[in-house]
Coordinates of C-alpha atoms and ligand atoms in Angstrom, one line a residue:
M14 CA -49.4 6.1 5.8
A15 CA -50.7 5.0 2.3
S16 CA -53.7 7.6 2.7
T17 CA -51.5 10.5 3.2
L18 CA -50.0 10.2 -0.5
P19 CA -51.4 11.5 -3.4
L20 CA -51.6 8.5 -5.1
P21 CA -54.0 5.8 -5.8
S22 CA -53.4 2.7 -3.2
F23 CA -53.5 0.1 -5.8
N24 CA -50.6 1.9 -7.5
L25 CA -48.4 2.2 -4.5
E26 CA -49.3 -1.1 -3.5
G27 CA -48.2 -2.6 -6.9
V28 CA -44.9 -0.7 -7.1
T29 CA -44.0 -1.2 -3.5
N30 CA -44.7 -5.1 -3.8
T31 CA -42.7 -5.3 -7.0
A32 CA -39.7 -3.5 -5.3
L33 CA -39.9 -5.5 -2.2
V34 CA -39.7 -8.7 -4.5
A35 CA -37.0 -7.2 -6.7
G36 CA -35.1 -6.3 -3.5
V37 CA -35.4 -9.8 -2.2
L38 CA -34.4 -11.6 -5.5
N39 CA -31.3 -8.9 -6.0
T40 CA -30.0 -9.6 -2.5
L41 CA -30.0 -13.1 -3.4
Y42 CA -28.3 -12.5 -6.5
L43 CA -25.7 -10.2 -5.3
N44 CA -24.9 -12.4 -2.3
K45 CA -23.1 -14.7 -4.9
N46 CA -22.2 -12.3 -7.8
E47 CA -20.0 -9.3 -8.2
Y48 CA -21.6 -5.9 -9.2
R49 CA -20.1 -2.6 -10.4
G50 CA -20.9 0.6 -8.4
D51 CA -21.5 2.9 -11.2
T52 CA -23.6 0.3 -13.2
A53 CA -25.8 -0.1 -10.1
V54 CA -26.4 3.8 -9.8
V55 CA -27.2 3.8 -13.5
F56 CA -29.6 0.9 -13.1
C57 CA -31.4 2.5 -10.3
A58 CA -31.6 5.8 -12.0
G59 CA -32.7 4.1 -15.0
V60 CA -35.6 2.2 -13.1
W61 CA -36.6 5.2 -11.4
A62 CA -36.9 7.3 -14.6
A63 CA -38.8 4.5 -16.2
T64 CA -41.3 4.3 -13.3
V65 CA -41.9 8.0 -13.5
G66 CA -42.5 7.9 -17.3
G67 CA -44.9 4.8 -16.5
G68 CA -46.8 7.0 -13.9
I69 CA -47.2 9.9 -16.4
Y70 CA -48.0 7.5 -19.3
N71 CA -50.8 6.0 -17.0
G72 CA -52.3 9.5 -16.4
F73 CA -50.7 10.7 -13.3
D74 CA -49.3 14.0 -12.9
T75 CA -45.5 14.5 -12.8
K76 CA -45.2 15.2 -8.9
S77 CA -47.2 12.1 -8.2
S78 CA -45.1 9.9 -10.5
I79 CA -42.0 11.2 -8.9
S80 CA -43.4 10.2 -5.5
L81 CA -44.5 6.7 -6.7
A82 CA -40.9 6.0 -8.2
S83 CA -39.0 7.5 -5.3
I84 CA -41.2 5.3 -2.8
G85 CA -40.4 2.2 -5.1
L86 CA -36.6 2.9 -5.0
A87 CA -36.7 3.4 -1.2
V88 CA -38.6 0.2 -0.8
Y89 CA -36.1 -1.6 -3.1
L90 CA -33.0 -0.1 -1.5
G91 CA -34.4 -0.7 2.0
T92 CA -35.3 -4.2 1.4
M93 CA -31.8 -5.1 0.2
I94 CA -30.0 -3.1 3.0
A95 CA -32.4 -4.8 5.8
L96 CA -31.8 -8.3 4.4
A97 CA -28.1 -7.8 4.2
V98 CA -27.9 -6.3 7.7
A99 CA -29.9 -9.6 8.9
Y100 CA -27.8 -11.9 7.0
R101 CA -24.6 -10.7 8.0
L102 CA -25.6 -10.5 11.9
S103 CA -27.1 -13.9 11.6
P104 CA -25.9 -17.4 12.5
L105 CA -26.3 -18.4 8.6
H106 CA -23.3 -16.0 7.8
P107 CA -20.2 -18.0 7.3
L108 CA -18.3 -15.5 9.5
H109 CA -20.5 -15.7 12.3
K110 CA -18.4 -17.3 15.0
Y111 CA -15.6 -14.7 14.5
P112 CA -15.4 -12.0 16.9
G113 CA -14.8 -8.2 15.8
P114 CA -16.3 -4.6 16.1
F115 CA -20.1 -4.9 16.1
V116 CA -20.7 -2.3 12.9
N117 CA -17.9 -3.8 11.0
K118 CA -19.9 -6.9 10.7
I119 CA -22.7 -4.9 8.9
T120 CA -20.9 -2.5 6.6
S121 CA -17.4 -2.3 4.9
L122 CA -18.0 1.4 5.1
V123 CA -16.4 1.4 8.6
M124 CA -13.1 -0.1 7.2
L125 CA -13.1 2.4 4.4
K126 CA -13.4 5.4 7.1
M127 CA -10.7 3.6 9.4
V128 CA -8.1 3.3 6.4
S129 CA -8.8 6.9 5.7
T130 CA -7.3 7.8 9.0
G131 CA -3.9 6.4 7.9
K132 CA -3.9 4.5 11.3
R133 CA -5.2 1.2 10.1
F134 CA -1.9 -0.6 10.9
E135 CA -2.2 0.6 14.8
I136 CA -6.3 0.2 15.0
I137 CA -6.0 -3.3 13.5
K138 CA -3.1 -4.2 16.1
G139 CA -5.6 -3.1 18.7
W140 CA -8.3 -5.2 17.5
H141 CA -6.2 -8.3 17.6
A142 CA -5.1 -7.5 21.1
K143 CA -8.9 -7.3 22.2
Y144 CA -10.5 -10.2 19.8
G145 CA -7.6 -12.4 19.2
K146 CA -6.2 -14.1 16.3
F147 CA -9.1 -14.1 14.2
V148 CA -10.8 -10.7 13.8
R149 CA -13.8 -10.1 11.4
T150 CA -12.9 -6.7 10.1
G151 CA -15.8 -6.5 7.6
P152 CA -18.9 -8.2 6.6
N153 CA -16.8 -10.6 4.6
T154 CA -13.3 -10.0 5.7
L155 CA -10.9 -11.6 8.1
S156 CA -7.7 -10.1 9.6
I157 CA -5.5 -13.3 10.6
A158 CA -2.5 -12.6 12.9
S159 CA -0.8 -15.7 12.5
V160 CA 2.6 -16.9 11.2
E161 CA 0.9 -20.0 10.0
A162 CA -1.7 -18.2 8.0
V163 CA 1.1 -16.6 5.8
H164 CA 2.1 -19.9 3.8
P165 CA -1.5 -20.8 2.7
I166 CA -2.5 -17.3 1.9
Y167 CA 0.4 -15.9 0.2
A168 CA 3.6 -18.3 -0.3
E169 CA 2.3 -21.7 -1.4
R170 CA 1.7 -22.6 -5.1
S171 CA -2.0 -22.7 -4.3
A172 CA -1.8 -19.3 -2.7
F173 CA -4.8 -17.1 -3.1
D174 CA -5.6 -14.5 -5.7
K175 CA -5.8 -10.7 -4.8
S176 CA -9.2 -9.5 -3.7
N177 CA -11.1 -6.7 -5.6
A178 CA -9.4 -4.0 -3.2
Y179 CA -6.8 -4.1 -6.1
R180 CA -9.4 -3.3 -8.8
P181 CA -8.5 0.3 -9.9
G182 CA -12.1 1.4 -10.5
R183 CA -12.8 1.6 -14.1
A184 CA -9.4 1.5 -15.2
P185 CA -8.9 -1.0 -18.2
V186 CA -7.9 -4.0 -16.4
G187 CA -4.2 -5.0 -16.7
G188 CA -1.0 -3.9 -15.3
L189 CA 1.2 -6.0 -12.9
F190 CA 0.1 -4.7 -9.7
F191 CA -3.7 -4.7 -10.4
S192 CA -3.9 -8.1 -12.1
T193 CA -5.8 -10.1 -9.4
K194 CA -5.7 -13.5 -11.0
K195 CA -2.6 -15.5 -10.3
D196 CA -2.3 -16.9 -13.6
I197 CA -2.8 -13.7 -15.7
H198 CA -0.4 -11.9 -13.2
N199 CA 2.3 -14.7 -13.8
L200 CA 2.5 -13.9 -17.5
R201 CA 2.9 -10.2 -16.8
R202 CA 5.5 -10.8 -13.9
K203 CA 7.7 -12.7 -16.4
A204 CA 7.9 -9.5 -18.5
W205 CA 9.4 -7.8 -15.5
A206 CA 11.3 -10.3 -13.7
G207 CA 14.6 -9.7 -16.0
A208 CA 14.8 -6.0 -14.8
F209 CA 15.6 -7.2 -11.2
S210 CA 18.1 -10.1 -12.0
A211 CA 21.3 -10.0 -10.2
K212 CA 22.8 -8.5 -13.3
S213 CA 20.6 -5.7 -13.9
I214 CA 20.6 -4.8 -10.2
V215 CA 24.2 -3.6 -10.8
G216 CA 23.2 -1.2 -13.2
L217 CA 20.2 0.0 -11.2
I218 CA 22.3 0.5 -8.0
E219 CA 24.6 2.9 -10.1
V220 CA 21.6 5.1 -10.4
V221 CA 21.1 5.0 -6.5
E222 CA 24.8 6.0 -6.1
K223 CA 24.4 8.9 -8.4
R224 CA 21.0 10.0 -7.0
T225 CA 22.1 9.6 -3.5
D226 CA 25.2 11.8 -4.1
Q227 CA 22.8 14.4 -5.5
M228 CA 20.6 14.1 -2.4
I229 CA 23.6 15.1 -0.3
Q230 CA 24.2 18.0 -2.3
V231 CA 20.4 19.1 -2.1
M232 CA 20.8 18.7 1.8
D233 CA 23.6 21.1 1.9
R234 CA 21.6 23.7 -0.4
N235 CA 18.3 23.2 1.4
R236 CA 19.8 23.7 5.0
Q237 CA 17.6 26.4 6.9
K238 CA 19.1 29.3 8.9
D239 CA 18.8 27.2 12.3
G240 CA 20.6 24.1 10.6
S241 CA 17.7 22.2 10.1
I242 CA 16.7 20.1 7.0
D243 CA 13.4 18.8 5.8
M244 CA 14.3 15.3 5.2
S245 CA 10.6 14.2 4.3
E246 CA 10.3 16.1 1.3
I247 CA 14.0 15.7 0.1
I248 CA 13.7 11.9 0.6
R249 CA 10.6 11.7 -1.3
F250 CA 12.0 13.8 -4.4
W251 CA 15.1 11.6 -4.3
A252 CA 12.9 8.5 -4.4
Y253 CA 10.9 9.8 -7.5
D254 CA 14.0 11.0 -9.3
L255 CA 15.5 7.8 -8.8
M256 CA 12.8 5.4 -9.7
A257 CA 12.1 7.5 -12.7
E258 CA 15.6 7.2 -13.9
M259 CA 15.6 3.6 -13.3
T260 CA 12.2 3.2 -15.1
F261 CA 13.3 5.4 -18.3
G262 CA 17.0 5.6 -18.0
P263 CA 18.4 9.0 -18.9
T264 CA 15.4 10.1 -20.9
S265 CA 13.5 10.7 -17.8
D266 CA 13.2 14.3 -17.0
V267 CA 11.6 13.9 -13.6
E268 CA 14.1 16.0 -11.7
L269 CA 12.2 17.0 -8.6
M270 CA 15.5 17.4 -6.4
A271 CA 16.7 19.8 -9.2
K272 CA 13.6 21.6 -10.1
G273 CA 10.9 21.0 -7.3
D274 CA 7.6 19.5 -8.1
P275 CA 5.6 22.3 -9.6
T276 CA 3.0 19.9 -11.0
D277 CA 2.7 17.9 -8.0
V278 CA 3.7 14.6 -9.5
S279 CA 4.8 13.1 -6.4
E280 CA 2.1 14.4 -4.1
G281 CA -0.7 13.4 -6.9
A282 CA 0.9 10.0 -7.0
Q283 CA 0.6 9.6 -3.3
N284 CA -2.9 11.0 -3.3
A285 CA -3.9 8.5 -6.0
T286 CA -2.4 5.5 -3.8
V287 CA -4.2 6.7 -0.9
V288 CA -7.4 6.8 -2.8
F289 CA -6.8 3.4 -4.2
E290 CA -6.0 2.2 -0.7
V291 CA -9.3 3.7 1.1
L292 CA -11.7 3.0 -1.8
G293 CA -10.2 -0.6 -2.0
E294 CA -12.3 -1.4 1.1
A295 CA -15.4 -0.7 -0.8
P296 CA -14.7 -1.3 -4.6
S297 CA -18.2 -0.6 -5.9
L298 CA -17.7 3.0 -4.4
F299 CA -14.6 3.2 -6.3
D300 CA -16.3 2.5 -9.6
I301 CA -18.5 5.6 -8.7
A302 CA -15.6 7.9 -7.7
W303 CA -13.9 6.9 -11.0
N304 CA -16.5 8.8 -12.9
L305 CA -16.3 12.1 -10.8
P306 CA -14.2 15.1 -12.0
A307 CA -11.9 14.5 -8.9
A308 CA -10.6 11.5 -10.7
K309 CA -8.3 13.6 -12.6
E310 CA -5.9 13.3 -9.5
F311 CA -5.7 9.5 -10.1
H312 CA -3.9 10.0 -13.4
I313 CA -1.4 12.7 -12.7
L314 CA 1.5 10.1 -12.4
E315 CA 0.1 7.9 -15.3
D316 CA -0.1 11.2 -17.6
T317 CA 3.7 11.9 -16.5
A318 CA 4.7 8.2 -17.2
T319 CA 3.1 8.1 -20.4
K320 CA 4.7 11.2 -21.8
L321 CA 8.1 9.7 -20.6
M322 CA 7.2 6.4 -22.2
D323 CA 6.4 8.0 -25.6
I324 CA 9.9 9.6 -25.6
R325 CA 11.6 6.4 -24.3
K326 CA 10.2 4.3 -27.2
N327 CA 12.3 6.2 -29.6
T328 CA 15.5 4.9 -27.9
T329 CA 17.1 1.9 -26.2
G330 CA 18.6 1.7 -22.7
D331 CA 19.4 -0.4 -19.7
D332 CA 16.3 0.5 -17.6
I333 CA 13.2 -1.2 -16.5
A334 CA 11.4 0.2 -19.7
S335 CA 13.8 -2.0 -21.7
Y336 CA 12.1 -5.1 -20.3
L337 CA 8.4 -3.9 -20.7
L338 CA 9.3 -2.9 -24.2
G339 CA 10.5 -6.3 -25.1
E340 CA 14.0 -4.9 -26.0
K341 CA 15.8 -7.7 -24.1
G342 CA 13.7 -10.5 -25.4
G343 CA 10.2 -11.4 -24.5
E344 CA 7.0 -9.8 -25.6
R345 CA 6.6 -6.2 -25.7
L346 CA 3.6 -4.9 -23.7
G347 CA 0.8 -3.1 -25.4
D348 CA 0.6 0.7 -25.1
E349 CA -2.0 0.9 -22.3
D350 CA -0.1 -1.7 -20.4
L351 CA 3.2 0.1 -20.8
N352 CA 1.8 3.1 -19.5
I353 CA 0.1 1.6 -16.5
D354 CA 3.3 -0.5 -15.5
S355 CA 5.7 2.2 -15.9
A356 CA 3.7 4.7 -13.7
F357 CA 3.4 1.6 -11.0
A358 CA 7.1 1.2 -11.3
I359 CA 7.7 4.8 -10.1
A360 CA 5.1 4.4 -7.6
A361 CA 6.1 1.0 -6.2
G362 CA 9.7 1.7 -5.8
S363 CA 9.5 5.4 -4.4
D364 CA 6.9 5.9 -1.9
T365 CA 7.7 2.6 -0.3
T366 CA 11.6 3.1 -0.1
G367 CA 11.2 6.8 0.6
G368 CA 8.7 6.1 3.7
T369 CA 11.0 3.3 5.1
L370 CA 13.9 5.5 4.7
T371 CA 12.3 8.4 6.5
I372 CA 11.2 6.3 9.4
L373 CA 14.4 4.5 9.9
L374 CA 16.3 7.9 10.0
F375 CA 14.0 9.2 12.6
Y376 CA 14.6 6.1 15.0
L377 CA 18.2 5.9 14.1
L378 CA 18.9 9.5 15.0
R379 CA 16.9 9.8 18.2
D380 CA 18.8 7.0 20.0
R381 CA 22.3 8.0 20.1
T382 CA 23.5 4.7 21.3
V383 CA 22.2 3.1 18.2
Y384 CA 23.6 5.8 16.4
N385 CA 27.1 5.7 17.5
K386 CA 27.3 1.9 17.2
L387 CA 26.4 2.5 13.5
R388 CA 28.7 4.9 13.0
E389 CA 31.6 2.9 14.7
E390 CA 30.8 -0.1 12.4
L391 CA 30.8 2.0 9.2
D392 CA 34.1 4.2 10.3
A393 CA 35.9 0.7 11.0
H394 CA 35.4 -0.1 7.3
Y395 CA 35.3 3.1 5.3
S396 CA 36.8 6.6 5.6
S397 CA 34.5 8.3 3.1
P398 CA 31.2 7.6 1.2
E399 CA 32.9 7.3 -2.0
E400 CA 34.8 4.2 -0.7
I401 CA 31.7 2.2 -0.9
V402 CA 31.8 0.5 -4.4
D403 CA 29.7 -2.3 -3.7
G404 CA 26.1 -2.1 -2.2
K405 CA 25.8 -6.0 -1.6
V406 CA 29.0 -6.1 0.8
L407 CA 27.2 -3.9 3.1
Q408 CA 24.7 -6.2 4.0
E409 CA 27.5 -8.0 5.6
L410 CA 28.0 -5.2 8.2
P411 CA 25.6 -6.7 11.1
Y412 CA 24.8 -3.4 12.8
L413 CA 23.8 -2.0 9.4
Y414 CA 21.9 -4.9 8.5
G415 CA 20.0 -4.7 11.8
T416 CA 19.3 -1.0 11.3
V417 CA 17.7 -1.6 7.9
W418 CA 15.5 -4.4 9.0
E419 CA 14.5 -2.5 12.1
G420 CA 13.6 0.3 9.7
L421 CA 11.6 -2.2 7.7
R422 CA 9.9 -3.7 10.7
L423 CA 8.6 -0.5 12.3
G424 CA 8.3 1.4 9.0
T425 CA 6.2 -0.9 6.7
P426 CA 3.7 1.1 4.6
F427 CA 1.3 -1.8 3.8
G428 CA -1.6 -2.0 6.0
G429 CA -3.2 -5.3 4.6
L430 CA -2.6 -7.5 1.8
P431 CA -6.0 -8.8 1.0
R432 CA -6.7 -12.2 -0.8
V433 CA -9.7 -14.1 -1.7
V434 CA -10.1 -17.7 -0.5
P435 CA -10.5 -19.9 -3.4
Q436 CA -13.4 -22.2 -4.6
G437 CA -14.2 -24.9 -1.9
G438 CA -12.7 -23.0 1.1
A439 CA -9.3 -23.4 2.8
M440 CA -7.8 -24.3 6.1
I441 CA -5.9 -21.4 7.7
D442 CA -4.2 -22.1 10.6
G443 CA -6.6 -24.9 11.8
D444 CA -9.7 -22.9 10.8
F445 CA -11.8 -23.8 7.8
I446 CA -12.6 -20.6 5.8
P447 CA -15.2 -20.6 3.2
E448 CA -14.6 -19.5 -0.1
D449 CA -15.0 -15.9 -1.2
I450 CA -14.0 -14.7 2.2
I451 CA -11.4 -12.0 2.0
V452 CA -8.4 -12.9 4.3
S453 CA -5.2 -10.9 5.2
V454 CA -2.4 -11.1 7.5
P455 CA -1.6 -7.8 8.9
P456 CA 2.2 -6.7 8.5
Y457 CA 2.5 -4.3 11.2
T458 CA 0.9 -6.6 13.9
Q459 CA 2.8 -9.2 13.0
Q460 CA 6.2 -7.1 13.1
T461 CA 5.4 -5.8 16.3
D462 CA 4.2 -8.6 18.2
E463 CA 6.3 -9.8 21.3
A464 CA 5.4 -13.2 20.0
H465 CA 7.9 -12.7 17.1
F466 CA 10.1 -10.0 18.1
R467 CA 11.4 -9.8 21.7
P468 CA 12.4 -8.4 24.2
R469 CA 10.9 -4.8 23.5
P470 CA 9.2 -5.1 20.3
M471 CA 8.2 -1.5 19.9
E472 CA 11.9 -0.4 20.2
F473 CA 14.3 0.2 17.4
L474 CA 17.0 -2.2 18.2
P475 CA 19.1 -3.3 15.4
E476 CA 21.0 -5.9 17.8
R477 CA 18.1 -8.2 17.7
W478 CA 19.0 -9.0 14.1
S479 CA 22.5 -10.3 15.0
P480 CA 23.6 -13.7 16.1
N481 CA 23.9 -13.0 19.8
G482 CA 20.7 -10.8 19.6
L483 CA 19.8 -8.8 22.7
G484 CA 20.7 -11.6 24.9
P485 CA 19.6 -15.4 25.5
D486 CA 16.0 -14.6 25.5
T487 CA 16.0 -12.8 22.0
H488 CA 13.4 -14.0 19.7
T489 CA 13.4 -12.5 16.1
D490 CA 11.2 -14.5 13.5
M491 CA 12.1 -13.6 10.1
K492 CA 8.9 -15.5 9.0
A493 CA 6.9 -12.8 10.8
M494 CA 8.3 -10.1 8.4
L495 CA 5.6 -9.3 5.8
C496 CA 7.0 -6.0 4.6
F497 CA 7.8 -7.3 1.1
S498 CA 5.0 -10.0 1.1
Y499 CA 5.6 -13.5 0.0
G500 CA 4.7 -15.6 -3.3
A501 CA 3.4 -14.9 -6.6
F502 CA 2.5 -11.2 -5.7
S503 CA 5.4 -10.5 -3.6
C504 CA 7.9 -7.5 -4.0
L505 CA 9.8 -8.0 -7.3
G506 CA 12.2 -5.1 -6.0
R507 CA 13.0 -6.7 -2.8
I508 CA 16.7 -7.5 -3.3
F509 CA 17.1 -4.1 -5.1
A510 CA 15.1 -2.3 -2.1
L511 CA 17.4 -3.8 0.4
Q512 CA 20.7 -2.9 -1.1
E513 CA 19.3 0.7 -1.9
L514 CA 18.6 1.1 1.8
H515 CA 21.9 -0.1 3.0
L516 CA 23.8 2.0 0.4
T517 CA 21.8 5.2 1.3
V518 CA 22.1 5.0 4.9
A519 CA 25.8 4.2 4.9
K520 CA 26.5 7.1 2.6
L521 CA 24.4 9.5 4.7
M522 CA 26.2 8.2 8.0
L523 CA 29.7 8.6 6.4
Q524 CA 29.0 11.9 5.1
Y525 CA 27.4 13.5 8.0
D526 CA 27.1 14.2 11.7
M527 CA 23.3 13.9 12.1
D528 CA 20.9 14.5 14.9
I529 CA 17.4 15.6 15.6
P530 CA 16.8 19.3 16.5
K531 CA 16.5 19.7 20.1
D532 CA 13.2 21.5 19.7
Y533 CA 11.7 19.1 17.3
D534 CA 8.4 17.3 18.4
Q535 CA 9.2 13.5 18.1
Q536 CA 6.0 12.3 19.5
K537 CA 4.1 14.5 16.6
F538 CA 6.5 12.9 14.1
L539 CA 5.1 9.5 15.2
D540 CA 1.5 10.6 15.4
G541 CA 1.8 11.8 12.0
I542 CA 3.0 9.0 10.2
L543 CA 0.0 7.7 8.0
N544 CA 0.3 4.6 6.2
M545 CA -2.1 4.0 3.3
R546 CA 0.1 1.7 1.0
T547 CA 2.2 4.8 0.9
T548 CA 3.4 6.7 4.0
L549 CA 2.4 10.2 4.5
F550 CA 4.1 12.4 6.9
A551 CA 1.9 14.9 8.5
H552 CA 4.8 16.2 10.7
P553 CA 7.7 16.5 8.5
L554 CA 11.1 14.9 9.8
K555 CA 13.5 17.5 10.6
I556 CA 17.2 16.8 10.9
T557 CA 20.5 18.4 11.3
A558 CA 23.5 17.3 9.2
T559 CA 26.9 18.7 9.4
P560 CA 29.3 17.4 6.8
R561 CA 32.0 15.3 8.7
R562 CA 35.0 16.5 6.5
Ligands
HEM21 C1 11.3 -0.6 1.3 C2 10.9 -0.9 0.1 C3 9.6 -1.7 -0.4 C4 8.6 -2.4 0.2 C5 8.5 -2.5 1.8 C6 8.0 -3.1 -0.8 C7 6.8 -3.9 -0.3 C8 6.1 -4.5 -1.4 C9 5.0 -5.2 -1.1 C10 4.6 -5.6 0.1 C11 4.6 -5.8 -2.5 C12 3.3 -6.5 -2.5 C13 2.0 -5.7 -2.5 C14 0.8 -6.4 -2.4 O1 0.6 -7.5 -2.5 O2 -0.4 -5.5 -2.3 C15 5.4 -5.1 -3.4 C16 5.2 -5.3 -4.6 C17 5.9 -4.8 -5.7 N1 7.0 -4.1 -5.4 FE1 7.8 -3.4 -3.7 N2 8.5 -2.6 -2.0 C18 9.5 -1.8 -1.8 C19 10.4 -1.4 -2.9 C20 10.3 -1.7 -4.2 C21 11.2 -1.2 -5.3 C22 12.5 -0.3 -4.9 C23 10.7 -1.7 -6.3 C24 11.4 -1.5 -7.6 C25 12.4 -1.1 -8.0 C26 9.6 -2.5 -5.9 C27 8.9 -3.2 -7.0 C28 7.5 -3.8 -6.9 C29 7.0 -4.6 -7.7 C30 7.1 -4.2 -9.2 C31 5.8 -4.9 -7.1 C32 4.6 -5.8 -7.7 C33 4.8 -7.3 -7.7 C34 3.7 -8.0 -8.3 O3 2.7 -7.6 -8.3 O4 4.3 -9.1 -8.8 N3 9.4 -2.5 -4.7 N4 6.3 -4.4 -2.8

């Protein structure tokens, strides 16, 4: 092969040997050290350009120098890829004994592609059914379908840090959600905690009441000629308006229910969440993507939040911003952190609740027995939506409580909650897992497993949450519910979200006779649920809703 190249063989040999050695050394280095994707691209481009320059300097023509540099780069990258593949498949790899799809053991790009389908939740569940409790989902990642794994990974004091899947490309590190180290994250969480105290929640729930009343008006206004209403969009707009007001108080002018979404704030934010979720499987690619013109998309919500925060800074109020700005005591966050955290507040509370509510409504409306039982329970306590004055009391209504938890069980938007095994490794459900391995417990697999929820784990049956359950063989294991996660990084809005869902479902039920249109394709709706830390609905939910009085 060398004789066909227009290069003196000693140079070709020199370059290939150097590239080979560099490839071996770099593989050894990268096995223990992190690298940034964009830096790697710049490094390779720099070495390639320097080799071209060196060739020209040594008297070769440009074409020969480019060939020489390209061959060198190919040998360098080829060596690294070959060594990585050999190591990942060899018995020397710490995850060698764990089963999983063959190609997943070689490259994390398979997971990236799989996550981008929006069906990670179902695919992972299928893998656990095929391979068992521990599944090797990537070269260095394990999915562990086990209630025993939840404590060591998420809940204990020694629980693990978040993985690089949370590293937001090249964004300045910071922000509650994106702080991967527990100690740094703890400090930031303190700034937030007051916003969700029992006292603050009372004020926040008033916003839910007001916005849900507005949603009812919008539903009436947006009823189509055939009587149907597109609930996916209305719920998305409701959730964004609500969270923006909770975050910025009355200074928020995110009014999607009133004005629509001409600048695609809600879609842009959802797309950004999807990109974060997908590229989180290959953080080095995220570094590269961050520098591309398309990265504008990531910032639509942040730009909106920055503008609103600039206005909000000039006033005071009882909103989430008041805690981040240090108005209620505590330290004020720096400007960059304020912008990131306020954008995150809107995304964290809107897509999650909106997606869950949409899926909950679908299941509730399609089963008339479930629907009628809930209606009976609510009618026995209230004669109109206006009579509901305390969202907390609603959680004492057993059927409503079961309805909300079934919605959370089947509608959870988080596919995985990846964490890194700390130095020295850790015992997880009887297995010693070495340090630096990325582990996660898959929420949907756990929440729909017959071992934890029986009978009929795939069915929406609110009774399973009541004391008598679905009969003597009922098993409902709250510990298997990962929808809000556990421990240091768990959902701060959990108590609020539960009240919000109870209140909204109760108000809609008391306001309307609701149903799913006869010709609505229910299977298409289910097939179109795409979960990527946010829930996209490829086939929007349509319902009918006639005022009851
Ligand atoms: C059904 C609704 C919701 C679900 C299922 C949900 C679920 C979650 C989960 C699983 C996490 C942890 C994610 C991870 O570790 O990757 C999380 C974090 C968080 N959620 Fe929620 N959430 C919901 C609603 C809300 C609401 C309404 C708010 C605010 C009002 C909120 C605020 C937060 C915050 C601030 C965090 C970050 C906590 C931290 O990093 O310390 N969530 N949520």
